Structures are given as structure tokens and as C-alpha cells.
Amino acid sequence: MPYHKILERQISKFSGGELFQAISTTYTHSDEDRALLERSLELSSKELEEVNKQLQSERDQIEIQVQQRTQELKAERNKISVTLAGIVDAVIVVDLNHNIIIFNKAAEKLTGFQLSEVLGKPINQIIKIFDKNTELPPSTFCPVSSDDFEGIVYSKEDLILTGLKGKQTYINLLASQIEEGRDVNLGCILTLYDISKEKQLEEMRLDFVSMAVHELRTPLTSIKGYLYIYLRDYKKALDSKQNSLLSRINISTQRLVSLVENLLNVTRIEKGTLTLNLQPIDWVQNINEVIAEIIDQAQDKNIELNFTEPTKPLSHILADKFRINEVLANLLANAVNYTRQEGKVTVWIEEKGSEVITHITDNGPGIPKEAIPHLFTKFFRVSGSLEQGSKGTGLGLYIAKSIVEIHKGKIWAESEFGKGSTFSFSLPIV
């Protein structure tokens, strides 16, 4: 007979009360020893019953706790589901392999896909993300980090999302992760902000500004031309007061023409229609040419305008001459305008690696530290004493920055209030 059958039969006998009988027939010692053994066995049996009751009680408590925890988890899950459903921005969550595990209602509306169609599928099979004309891989816009970092891992504005049937939407994207992500197979949380309406309104605004500026440009050109001809032919016949009035009209016309041109440039920049005609340029010679146009303005204020030419030959730069001269002329004019009488403006250049850097330094009043981060934004004007000497629109530095960046360069400013400023920009060499 197998051993486990023998063991089962013996246990059955003992449980049926035959244990003491077996002991009685096999144990022939004194009655005292027999009584002691029977009492020990009775105590062991009671202890086992107590342990069994205690284990049963603990098991019941654990089951209750498990049920409570399960209910709490269900409540939390439902709370998260309701919250995600009520969020107006699209939320997509992927696992460590970039497979979609959460896809809220706003994500369905944004992409055109239903939850049942995307759950468990790789995100790059459902949506495509483009930065202008370049497609971004999931590893870029939804990186899965191997460490325990918690927070934002990627952020980008003005992206294009392509969803069902090629539907395109302008979005701002924010990707984040949680510290416990690797433990729960959660790779990345994407939040997608639909900015299509804002982009549409922006396009309408730019179209209106562009149309209005073009309408202004035609009569201004006529006024400027007629005024030039009148001054050329009749200036000598006019007295000093009449010439002064016409000179003021001419200056105001030039300012208005400059404003119109700046607004046109801004609309071209923001619509991405500002084109460049790149060509190799002898930068040293070009700077001398632009300085020659500004020198009279500097001499009117007795400002010393110097160009420190490099001692070694400089590589040619690759740029659109007309556009980059707008930048140079704007920076030189600003330096002269904001520098006091009998001040000094110095231009110097250097070649570093694959770029040429141009510096324009003045000993004017300088720029407050808190204003420097805003210098290259649209319509920004430094308030206080610096604002009093200028009648600009606050567009010049914004346009300069945009033109330099289109050339794949950089522009920046350094200043110490009360001691002067240095504006610098870099351009790639040929």
C-alpha cells in the first residue's frame, strides 16, 4: 500500500478517538505515566485548536482588508477615469514599450481614433508628430527614462499632430513621467493642447496687418517721392522756416515708412515667408560700408564711431546681404541713439570655429538687468530715461533676432547699467 494511504488511514483513526486506545494497547507502563501522556496530548490538541482559531481570524481580517483595498483601488480608478474624461486636453499614456494604455475622450476627439482602436498598440502607429516638416520619433516626444526621475521630460510648442485619415492639428505637447513608472509599466504621460483655433486667429490677424500695411505703403511711397522732388526743385526758393517745416515732414514720413516696413517684416517672419538670398560676403568690407551710412548720424552727436578690423584675414560669411545689413544698421543706429554726446561706439569682430561674431559696444547709460531678457521681444521698450531718447516701435531688435536666427546664428546682449552695453551676433562662415 502507498505511504500516503497508510498515513491517511492512521490520521483517520486518530481523529476518530482511537489514539488513546492505540496508546493503551502498546504502552504498558504505569498508570501515572499514562495519565501524564494523556494530559500532554490533550493540551497539545487545545493549543492546536487555539492556533487554528487565531489563523482563521487573521485570514478573515486579511480578506476584509483585501476587499476594502480592492474597493479603494476601484474608486481611485473610477475617479481617475472620470477626471481624465472631463479634461479638455488630450491625455495619452504609454507603457515602457510605447504601447498605449490610457486614451481619454479628448484624445479621441483630437486624433479621430476610438479607445478600442488604439489600446495596446504602439503610439507611432496611431499618431505622427511633426516639428515643421520633420517627423519626431516616440523616443523624442515621449522619452522613456531608465532612472527614477519624476517630472517633465519633453516640452515643445507649435507642433503638428497627424491622426486618423491624415487629420492635422496644431498642438503644444508636454511629456512627463512618474518616479514609480518602471515598477508599474508606465513609460510616459503625454498632454496635448489643441491650439488650432489660436493659430487660425493668429493667421487672420497677420493677414489683416499685412493687408493694412500694404494699403498704407502705396500712398506713403507717393508722399515720399513727391516730397523729395519738391525739396530738390524748390528748396532754394523757400525761407528757413518753410525749409524747417518741410524737413520735419520728411523726417516724419521716413519714420512712418520705417514703421510700415517693420510691420511688413514682422508679418513675413511670423508667417514664415521671409526668404533669404544667401551668398558669400566679405564681412569686413560690408561693415565698413554700413558704418559709412551711419557716420553722419554719429558725427551730429560728436560720437566717436570706430571699427577695429581684425589683424588676420577673416573667412567670408554666408548671408543675405540686404537682410543682414538691416541687423547691422539697426544695432549701430541704436548704439548711436542711446549714447550721450561725445560718447564712443566700437565695432569689432572675431572668428570662432565655424562662425564669425560681431560685437557692437557703446559707453552709453546701459540697460537694467531685468530688461535684458525681454530686449528681443515684440514691442518691448525699456522704460525710464532710456525711453525718453527714442521714438522707435520696439520692433527693431525683434526683427534683428529673427533675421539672425533664420541665418542659423545667435544674437545676445550684455550690459552694466550706467557703464554701457555690448550687442553681439554670430553668423556661419562659408
Short mmCIF file of C-alpha atoms in Angstrom, two decimals:
data_model
loop_
_atom_site.label_atom_id
_atom_site.label_comp_id
_atom_site.label_asym_id
_atom_site.label_seq_id
_atom_site.Cartn_x
_atom_site.Cartn_y
_atom_site.Cartn_z
CA MET A 1 0.00 0.00 0.00
CA PRO A 2 1.36 3.51 -0.82
CA TYR A 3 2.79 5.51 2.09
CA HIS A 4 0.32 8.37 1.76
CA LYS A 5 -2.63 5.94 2.01
CA ILE A 6 -1.21 4.39 5.19
CA LEU A 7 -0.71 7.90 6.63
CA GLU A 8 -4.26 8.95 5.77
CA ARG A 9 -5.69 5.81 7.42
CA GLN A 10 -3.71 6.37 10.61
CA ILE A 11 -4.76 10.04 10.80
CA SER A 12 -8.39 8.92 10.35
CA LYS A 13 -8.06 6.51 13.24
CA PHE A 14 -6.52 9.16 15.49
CA SER A 15 -9.21 11.68 14.68
CA GLY A 16 -11.89 9.09 15.45
CA GLY A 17 -10.68 8.69 19.05
CA GLU A 18 -8.51 5.62 18.54
CA LEU A 19 -5.33 7.48 19.51
CA PHE A 20 -5.69 6.77 23.22
CA GLN A 21 -6.74 3.16 22.55
CA ALA A 22 -3.62 2.59 20.48
CA ILE A 23 -1.53 4.06 23.24
CA SER A 24 -3.31 1.86 25.81
CA THR A 25 -2.58 -1.37 23.94
CA THR A 26 1.01 -0.55 23.13
CA TYR A 27 2.06 1.39 26.24
CA THR A 28 2.27 -0.89 29.30
CA HIS A 29 3.99 1.44 31.78
CA SER A 30 2.44 2.68 34.95
CA ASP A 31 -0.92 4.42 35.17
CA GLU A 32 0.83 7.59 36.35
CA ASP A 33 2.96 7.85 33.21
CA ARG A 34 -0.04 7.08 31.06
CA ALA A 35 -2.11 9.86 32.67
CA LEU A 36 0.74 12.34 32.19
CA LEU A 37 0.97 11.49 28.50
CA GLU A 38 -2.79 11.75 28.02
CA ARG A 39 -2.82 15.21 29.62
CA SER A 40 0.06 16.39 27.40
CA LEU A 41 -1.79 15.25 24.33
CA GLU A 42 -4.98 16.99 25.48
CA LEU A 43 -3.03 20.26 25.98
CA SER A 44 -1.43 19.98 22.54
CA SER A 45 -4.84 19.44 20.98
CA LYS A 46 -6.25 22.54 22.67
CA GLU A 47 -3.25 24.62 21.62
CA LEU A 48 -3.73 23.48 18.04
CA GLU A 49 -7.38 24.47 18.20
CA GLU A 50 -6.43 27.94 19.54
CA VAL A 51 -3.81 28.40 16.82
CA ASN A 52 -6.32 27.30 14.22
CA LYS A 53 -8.91 29.79 15.53
CA GLN A 54 -6.29 32.56 15.53
CA LEU A 55 -5.22 31.77 11.96
CA GLN A 56 -8.85 31.72 10.85
CA SER A 57 -9.43 35.09 12.48
CA GLU A 58 -6.37 36.60 10.82
CA ARG A 59 -7.41 35.15 7.48
CA ASP A 60 -10.85 36.74 7.84
CA GLN A 61 -9.25 40.09 8.69
CA ILE A 62 -6.92 39.88 5.67
CA GLU A 63 -9.87 39.09 3.41
CA ILE A 64 -11.72 42.11 4.76
CA GLN A 65 -8.65 44.31 4.23
CA VAL A 66 -8.21 42.96 0.70
CA GLN A 67 -11.85 43.69 -0.08
CA GLN A 68 -11.52 47.21 1.35
CA ARG A 69 -8.31 47.86 -0.60
CA THR A 70 -9.91 46.49 -3.76
CA GLN A 71 -12.83 48.84 -3.32
CA GLU A 72 -10.46 51.75 -2.72
CA LEU A 73 -8.49 50.91 -5.86
CA LYS A 74 -11.72 50.67 -7.88
CA ALA A 75 -12.80 54.03 -6.50
CA GLU A 76 -9.43 55.58 -7.37
CA ARG A 77 -9.56 54.08 -10.84
CA ASN A 78 -13.07 55.41 -11.40
CA LYS A 79 -12.04 58.80 -10.04
CA ILE A 80 -9.09 58.94 -12.46
CA SER A 81 -11.29 57.80 -15.35
CA VAL A 82 -13.89 60.48 -14.62
CA THR A 83 -11.18 63.11 -14.22
CA LEU A 84 -9.48 62.17 -17.50
CA ALA A 85 -12.85 62.13 -19.28
CA GLY A 86 -13.55 65.67 -18.04
CA ILE A 87 -10.17 67.12 -19.06
CA VAL A 88 -10.45 69.25 -22.20
CA ASP A 89 -6.85 68.47 -23.21
CA ALA A 90 -5.90 65.15 -24.74
CA VAL A 91 -4.08 62.74 -22.42
CA ILE A 92 -2.28 59.68 -23.79
CA VAL A 93 -0.32 57.31 -21.55
CA VAL A 94 2.07 54.69 -22.90
CA ASP A 95 3.88 51.81 -21.27
CA LEU A 96 7.63 51.15 -21.29
CA ASN A 97 7.38 49.85 -24.87
CA HIS A 98 5.45 52.93 -26.10
CA ASN A 99 2.18 50.98 -26.31
CA ILE A 100 -0.94 53.00 -25.48
CA ILE A 101 -2.57 52.13 -22.14
CA ILE A 102 -4.70 55.26 -21.48
CA PHE A 103 -6.53 57.33 -24.10
CA ASN A 104 -9.09 59.86 -22.84
CA LYS A 105 -12.13 61.33 -24.63
CA ALA A 106 -10.27 64.48 -25.62
CA ALA A 107 -7.59 62.30 -27.24
CA GLU A 108 -10.31 60.51 -29.22
CA LYS A 109 -11.66 63.86 -30.43
CA LEU A 110 -8.20 65.21 -31.26
CA THR A 111 -6.97 62.18 -33.21
CA GLY A 112 -10.22 60.73 -34.59
CA PHE A 113 -9.49 57.28 -33.11
CA GLN A 114 -11.61 55.43 -30.54
CA LEU A 115 -10.14 53.89 -27.38
CA SER A 116 -10.90 50.36 -28.59
CA GLU A 117 -8.89 51.02 -31.76
CA VAL A 118 -5.69 52.17 -30.04
CA LEU A 119 -5.44 50.31 -26.73
CA GLY A 120 -2.28 48.20 -26.60
CA LYS A 121 -0.95 49.49 -29.94
CA PRO A 122 2.37 51.36 -30.47
CA ILE A 123 1.78 55.09 -30.38
CA ASN A 124 3.70 55.71 -33.63
CA GLN A 125 1.14 53.50 -35.44
CA ILE A 126 -1.70 55.77 -34.26
CA ILE A 127 -0.36 59.33 -34.41
CA LYS A 128 2.54 61.17 -36.04
CA ILE A 129 4.14 64.29 -34.54
CA PHE A 130 5.91 66.83 -36.77
CA ASP A 131 8.11 69.79 -35.89
CA LYS A 132 7.55 71.86 -39.03
CA ASN A 133 8.44 69.30 -41.74
CA THR A 134 10.46 66.92 -39.56
CA GLU A 135 8.74 63.88 -38.04
CA LEU A 136 9.62 63.27 -34.40
CA PRO A 137 10.11 59.66 -33.23
CA PRO A 138 8.43 58.49 -30.00
CA SER A 139 11.84 58.42 -28.32
CA THR A 140 11.97 62.21 -28.77
CA PHE A 141 8.45 63.41 -27.95
CA CYS A 142 7.73 60.61 -25.47
CA PRO A 143 11.06 59.51 -23.95
CA VAL A 144 11.10 56.60 -21.52
CA SER A 145 13.77 57.25 -18.90
CA SER A 146 15.66 54.44 -17.19
CA ASP A 147 16.08 56.32 -13.90
CA ASP A 148 13.61 57.31 -11.17
CA PHE A 149 13.21 60.89 -12.40
CA GLU A 150 9.79 62.44 -11.90
CA GLY A 151 8.63 65.48 -13.86
CA ILE A 152 8.64 66.92 -17.38
CA VAL A 153 10.89 65.09 -19.84
CA TYR A 154 9.92 66.93 -23.06
CA SER A 155 8.07 70.11 -23.95
CA LYS A 156 7.52 71.74 -27.35
CA GLU A 157 5.12 74.26 -28.85
CA ASP A 158 3.73 74.66 -32.37
CA LEU A 159 3.90 71.01 -33.36
CA ILE A 160 1.66 69.29 -35.90
CA LEU A 161 -0.21 66.09 -34.99
CA THR A 162 -1.44 63.79 -37.75
CA GLY A 163 -4.26 61.44 -36.74
CA LEU A 164 -6.95 59.37 -38.46
CA LYS A 165 -7.14 59.83 -42.25
CA GLY A 166 -4.30 62.35 -42.17
CA LYS A 167 -6.19 64.84 -39.99
CA GLN A 168 -3.72 67.55 -38.95
CA THR A 169 -3.93 69.60 -35.76
CA TYR A 170 -1.60 72.23 -34.28
CA ILE A 171 -0.64 71.31 -30.72
CA ASN A 172 1.56 72.17 -27.78
CA LEU A 173 2.97 68.97 -26.29
CA LEU A 174 4.08 68.16 -22.75
CA ALA A 175 5.57 64.79 -21.81
CA SER A 176 6.18 63.70 -18.21
CA GLN A 177 6.89 60.60 -16.17
CA ILE A 178 6.43 59.40 -12.59
CA GLU A 179 9.05 58.01 -10.23
CA GLU A 180 7.37 54.59 -9.94
CA GLY A 181 6.87 54.26 -13.70
CA ARG A 182 9.19 51.31 -14.24
CA ASP A 183 7.58 49.39 -11.36
CA VAL A 184 4.06 49.71 -12.83
CA ASN A 185 4.98 49.56 -16.55
CA LEU A 186 4.16 53.23 -17.14
CA GLY A 187 6.55 54.85 -19.56
CA CYS A 188 5.32 58.34 -20.36
CA ILE A 189 2.30 60.63 -19.92
CA LEU A 190 1.52 62.89 -22.88
CA THR A 191 -0.63 66.01 -22.58
CA LEU A 192 -1.63 67.53 -25.93
CA TYR A 193 -3.02 71.07 -26.09
CA ASP A 194 -5.06 71.83 -29.21
CA ILE A 195 -4.04 75.32 -30.43
CA SER A 196 -5.71 75.16 -33.86
CA LYS A 197 -8.18 77.95 -33.07
CA GLU A 198 -5.41 80.19 -31.76
CA LYS A 199 -3.37 79.51 -34.89
CA GLN A 200 -6.36 80.34 -37.06
CA LEU A 201 -6.94 83.64 -35.23
CA GLU A 202 -3.23 84.43 -35.50
CA GLU A 203 -3.32 83.81 -39.24
CA MET A 204 -6.33 86.12 -39.56
CA ARG A 205 -4.54 88.81 -37.57
CA LEU A 206 -1.39 88.55 -39.67
CA ASP A 207 -3.41 88.65 -42.88
CA PHE A 208 -5.21 91.80 -41.70
CA VAL A 209 -1.98 93.54 -40.66
CA SER A 210 -0.30 92.56 -43.93
CA MET A 211 -3.23 93.90 -45.98
CA ALA A 212 -3.44 97.14 -43.99
CA VAL A 213 0.31 97.76 -44.22
CA HIS A 214 0.33 97.17 -47.97
CA GLU A 215 -2.52 99.65 -48.32
CA LEU A 216 -0.50 102.22 -46.35
CA ARG A 217 2.66 101.55 -48.27
CA THR A 218 1.37 102.83 -51.63
CA PRO A 219 0.34 106.36 -50.55
CA LEU A 220 3.43 106.70 -48.35
CA THR A 221 5.66 105.92 -51.30
CA SER A 222 3.90 108.64 -53.29
CA ILE A 223 4.22 111.18 -50.46
CA LYS A 224 7.90 110.38 -50.03
CA GLY A 225 8.56 110.71 -53.76
CA TYR A 226 6.65 113.97 -54.23
CA LEU A 227 8.31 115.46 -51.14
CA TYR A 228 11.77 114.58 -52.45
CA ILE A 229 11.04 116.19 -55.82
CA TYR A 230 9.61 119.34 -54.21
CA LEU A 231 12.63 119.79 -51.92
CA ARG A 232 15.00 119.18 -54.80
CA ASP A 233 13.36 121.78 -57.07
CA TYR A 234 12.18 124.48 -54.65
CA LYS A 235 14.36 124.26 -51.53
CA LYS A 236 16.45 127.31 -52.51
CA ALA A 237 13.33 129.41 -53.05
CA LEU A 238 11.98 128.75 -49.56
CA ASP A 239 12.88 130.61 -46.39
CA SER A 240 14.37 128.94 -43.32
CA LYS A 241 11.00 128.44 -41.59
CA GLN A 242 9.47 126.78 -44.63
CA ASN A 243 12.51 124.53 -45.07
CA SER A 244 12.35 123.58 -41.38
CA LEU A 245 8.69 122.57 -41.70
CA LEU A 246 9.37 120.51 -44.83
CA SER A 247 12.35 118.88 -43.13
CA ARG A 248 10.12 117.80 -40.23
CA ILE A 249 7.54 116.43 -42.68
CA ASN A 250 10.30 114.50 -44.42
CA ILE A 251 11.59 113.05 -41.11
CA SER A 252 8.07 112.02 -40.03
CA THR A 253 7.46 110.43 -43.44
CA GLN A 254 10.69 108.44 -43.14
CA ARG A 255 9.64 107.21 -39.70
CA LEU A 256 6.25 106.16 -40.97
CA VAL A 257 7.83 104.36 -43.92
CA SER A 258 10.20 102.62 -41.48
CA LEU A 259 7.26 101.56 -39.30
CA VAL A 260 5.39 100.16 -42.31
CA GLU A 261 8.47 98.21 -43.42
CA ASN A 262 8.97 96.85 -39.91
CA LEU A 263 5.35 95.69 -39.71
CA LEU A 264 5.71 94.00 -43.10
CA ASN A 265 8.85 92.25 -41.93
CA VAL A 266 7.12 91.07 -38.75
CA THR A 267 4.22 89.57 -40.69
CA ARG A 268 6.64 87.84 -43.09
CA ILE A 269 8.66 86.45 -40.18
CA GLU A 270 5.61 85.15 -38.30
CA LYS A 271 4.06 83.64 -41.42
CA GLY A 272 7.39 82.06 -42.38
CA THR A 273 7.51 83.84 -45.74
CA LEU A 274 10.68 85.86 -45.15
CA THR A 275 13.09 84.44 -47.73
CA LEU A 276 16.87 84.75 -47.92
CA ASN A 277 19.23 85.11 -50.86
CA LEU A 278 22.35 83.59 -49.34
CA GLN A 279 25.73 84.44 -50.81
CA PRO A 280 29.36 84.70 -49.62
CA ILE A 281 30.08 88.15 -48.17
CA ASP A 282 33.34 89.88 -47.31
CA TRP A 283 32.22 90.84 -43.81
CA VAL A 284 34.98 93.36 -43.10
CA GLN A 285 34.23 95.32 -46.27
CA ASN A 286 30.49 95.09 -45.62
CA ILE A 287 30.82 96.54 -42.10
CA ASN A 288 32.80 99.48 -43.48
CA GLU A 289 30.03 100.15 -45.99
CA VAL A 290 27.28 100.15 -43.33
CA ILE A 291 29.35 102.36 -40.98
CA ALA A 292 29.73 104.87 -43.82
CA GLU A 293 25.93 105.21 -43.88
CA ILE A 294 25.74 105.79 -40.10
CA ILE A 295 28.80 108.00 -39.64
CA ASP A 296 26.96 111.30 -40.27
CA GLN A 297 24.42 110.45 -37.60
CA ALA A 298 27.26 109.76 -35.14
CA GLN A 299 29.12 112.95 -36.02
CA ASP A 300 25.99 115.03 -35.38
CA LYS A 301 26.32 113.95 -31.72
CA ASN A 302 30.14 114.13 -31.68
CA ILE A 303 30.21 110.35 -31.10
CA GLU A 304 33.39 108.51 -31.98
CA LEU A 305 32.39 105.55 -34.19
CA ASN A 306 35.29 103.11 -34.71
CA PHE A 307 35.70 99.77 -36.43
CA THR A 308 38.57 97.65 -35.09
CA GLU A 309 39.43 95.50 -38.08
CA PRO A 310 40.90 92.02 -37.44
CA THR A 311 44.65 91.66 -37.86
CA LYS A 312 44.27 88.33 -39.68
CA PRO A 313 42.20 87.59 -42.81
CA LEU A 314 38.63 86.68 -41.97
CA SER A 315 36.57 83.95 -43.62
CA HIS A 316 33.62 85.08 -45.72
CA ILE A 317 30.20 84.65 -44.17
CA LEU A 318 27.15 83.11 -45.82
CA ALA A 319 24.25 85.56 -45.60
CA ASP A 320 21.58 87.59 -47.35
CA LYS A 321 23.35 90.96 -47.69
CA PHE A 322 20.21 93.10 -47.63
CA ARG A 323 18.69 91.37 -44.60
CA ILE A 324 21.87 91.10 -42.55
CA ASN A 325 22.65 94.76 -43.19
CA GLU A 326 19.26 95.57 -41.68
CA VAL A 327 20.50 93.89 -38.49
CA LEU A 328 23.86 95.66 -38.51
CA ALA A 329 22.35 99.07 -39.29
CA ASN A 330 19.72 98.67 -36.57
CA LEU A 331 22.30 97.79 -33.89
CA LEU A 332 24.61 100.65 -34.94
CA ALA A 333 21.74 103.16 -35.01
CA ASN A 334 20.62 102.03 -31.53
CA ALA A 335 24.16 102.40 -30.18
CA VAL A 336 24.43 105.94 -31.58
CA ASN A 337 20.92 106.94 -30.46
CA TYR A 338 21.38 105.78 -26.87
CA THR A 339 24.96 107.03 -26.42
CA ARG A 340 25.35 110.51 -24.98
CA GLN A 341 27.06 113.41 -26.73
CA GLU A 342 30.81 112.87 -27.26
CA GLY A 343 30.44 109.19 -26.43
CA LYS A 344 32.08 106.23 -28.13
CA VAL A 345 30.83 103.28 -30.19
CA THR A 346 33.19 100.48 -31.21
CA VAL A 347 32.65 97.61 -33.65
CA TRP A 348 34.94 94.57 -33.55
CA ILE A 349 34.71 91.05 -34.94
CA GLU A 350 36.24 87.65 -34.27
CA GLU A 351 36.18 84.24 -35.89
CA LYS A 352 35.41 81.29 -33.63
CA GLY A 353 35.13 77.79 -35.06
CA SER A 354 32.62 77.82 -37.89
CA GLU A 355 31.18 81.26 -37.24
CA VAL A 356 32.04 84.96 -37.21
CA ILE A 357 30.92 87.01 -34.21
CA THR A 358 30.27 90.74 -34.47
CA HIS A 359 30.31 92.93 -31.35
CA ILE A 360 28.97 96.50 -31.09
CA THR A 361 29.98 98.22 -27.85
CA ASP A 362 28.94 101.63 -26.56
CA ASN A 363 29.60 103.62 -23.40
CA GLY A 364 26.00 104.78 -23.05
CA PRO A 365 23.77 104.55 -19.98
CA GLY A 366 23.49 100.76 -20.13
CA ILE A 367 20.39 98.57 -19.77
CA PRO A 368 18.75 97.48 -16.48
CA LYS A 369 19.43 93.83 -15.69
CA GLU A 370 15.73 92.95 -15.51
CA ALA A 371 15.13 94.33 -19.04
CA ILE A 372 17.79 92.26 -20.85
CA PRO A 373 15.73 89.01 -21.17
CA HIS A 374 12.94 90.99 -22.90
CA LEU A 375 15.03 93.07 -25.31
CA PHE A 376 14.34 90.90 -28.36
CA THR A 377 10.58 90.53 -27.89
CA LYS A 378 7.99 92.40 -29.95
CA PHE A 379 7.08 95.97 -28.94
CA PHE A 380 9.31 95.91 -25.86
CA ARG A 381 10.60 99.30 -24.78
CA VAL A 382 12.94 99.91 -21.85
CA SER A 383 11.08 102.24 -19.51
CA GLY A 384 12.65 105.23 -17.76
CA SER A 385 15.38 107.53 -19.02
CA LEU A 386 16.29 105.24 -21.93
CA GLU A 387 12.78 105.50 -23.36
CA GLN A 388 12.85 109.30 -23.48
CA GLY A 389 15.55 109.50 -26.15
CA SER A 390 13.94 107.00 -28.54
CA LYS A 391 10.84 107.12 -30.70
CA GLY A 392 11.04 103.58 -32.02
CA THR A 393 8.31 100.95 -32.09
CA GLY A 394 10.10 98.18 -30.22
CA LEU A 395 10.22 96.00 -33.34
CA GLY A 396 13.82 96.55 -34.45
CA LEU A 397 15.53 94.08 -32.10
CA TYR A 398 12.77 91.50 -32.60
CA ILE A 399 13.30 91.67 -36.37
CA ALA A 400 17.10 91.58 -35.92
CA LYS A 401 16.85 88.45 -33.76
CA SER A 402 14.53 86.73 -36.25
CA ILE A 403 16.79 87.51 -39.22
CA VAL A 404 19.89 86.27 -37.39
CA GLU A 405 18.16 83.05 -36.36
CA ILE A 406 16.95 82.43 -39.92
CA HIS A 407 20.66 82.64 -40.85
CA LYS A 408 21.31 79.87 -38.24
CA GLY A 409 23.05 82.38 -35.98
CA LYS A 410 22.51 83.78 -32.49
CA ILE A 411 22.14 87.28 -31.06
CA TRP A 412 22.56 88.44 -27.46
CA ALA A 413 23.21 91.47 -25.29
CA GLU A 414 25.42 92.20 -22.29
CA SER A 415 25.16 95.38 -20.28
CA GLU A 416 26.10 97.00 -17.00
CA PHE A 417 23.70 99.74 -16.02
CA GLY A 418 25.44 103.11 -16.10
CA LYS A 419 28.51 101.82 -17.99
CA GLY A 420 27.32 100.83 -21.46
CA SER A 421 26.22 97.82 -23.49
CA THR A 422 27.53 95.27 -25.99
CA PHE A 423 25.27 93.66 -28.60
CA SER A 424 26.70 90.63 -30.37
CA PHE A 425 25.54 88.27 -33.11
CA SER A 426 27.07 85.25 -34.84
CA LEU A 427 26.84 84.14 -38.47
CA PRO A 428 28.06 80.93 -40.15
CA ILE A 429 31.12 81.14 -42.40
CA VAL A 430 31.22 79.79 -45.94
#
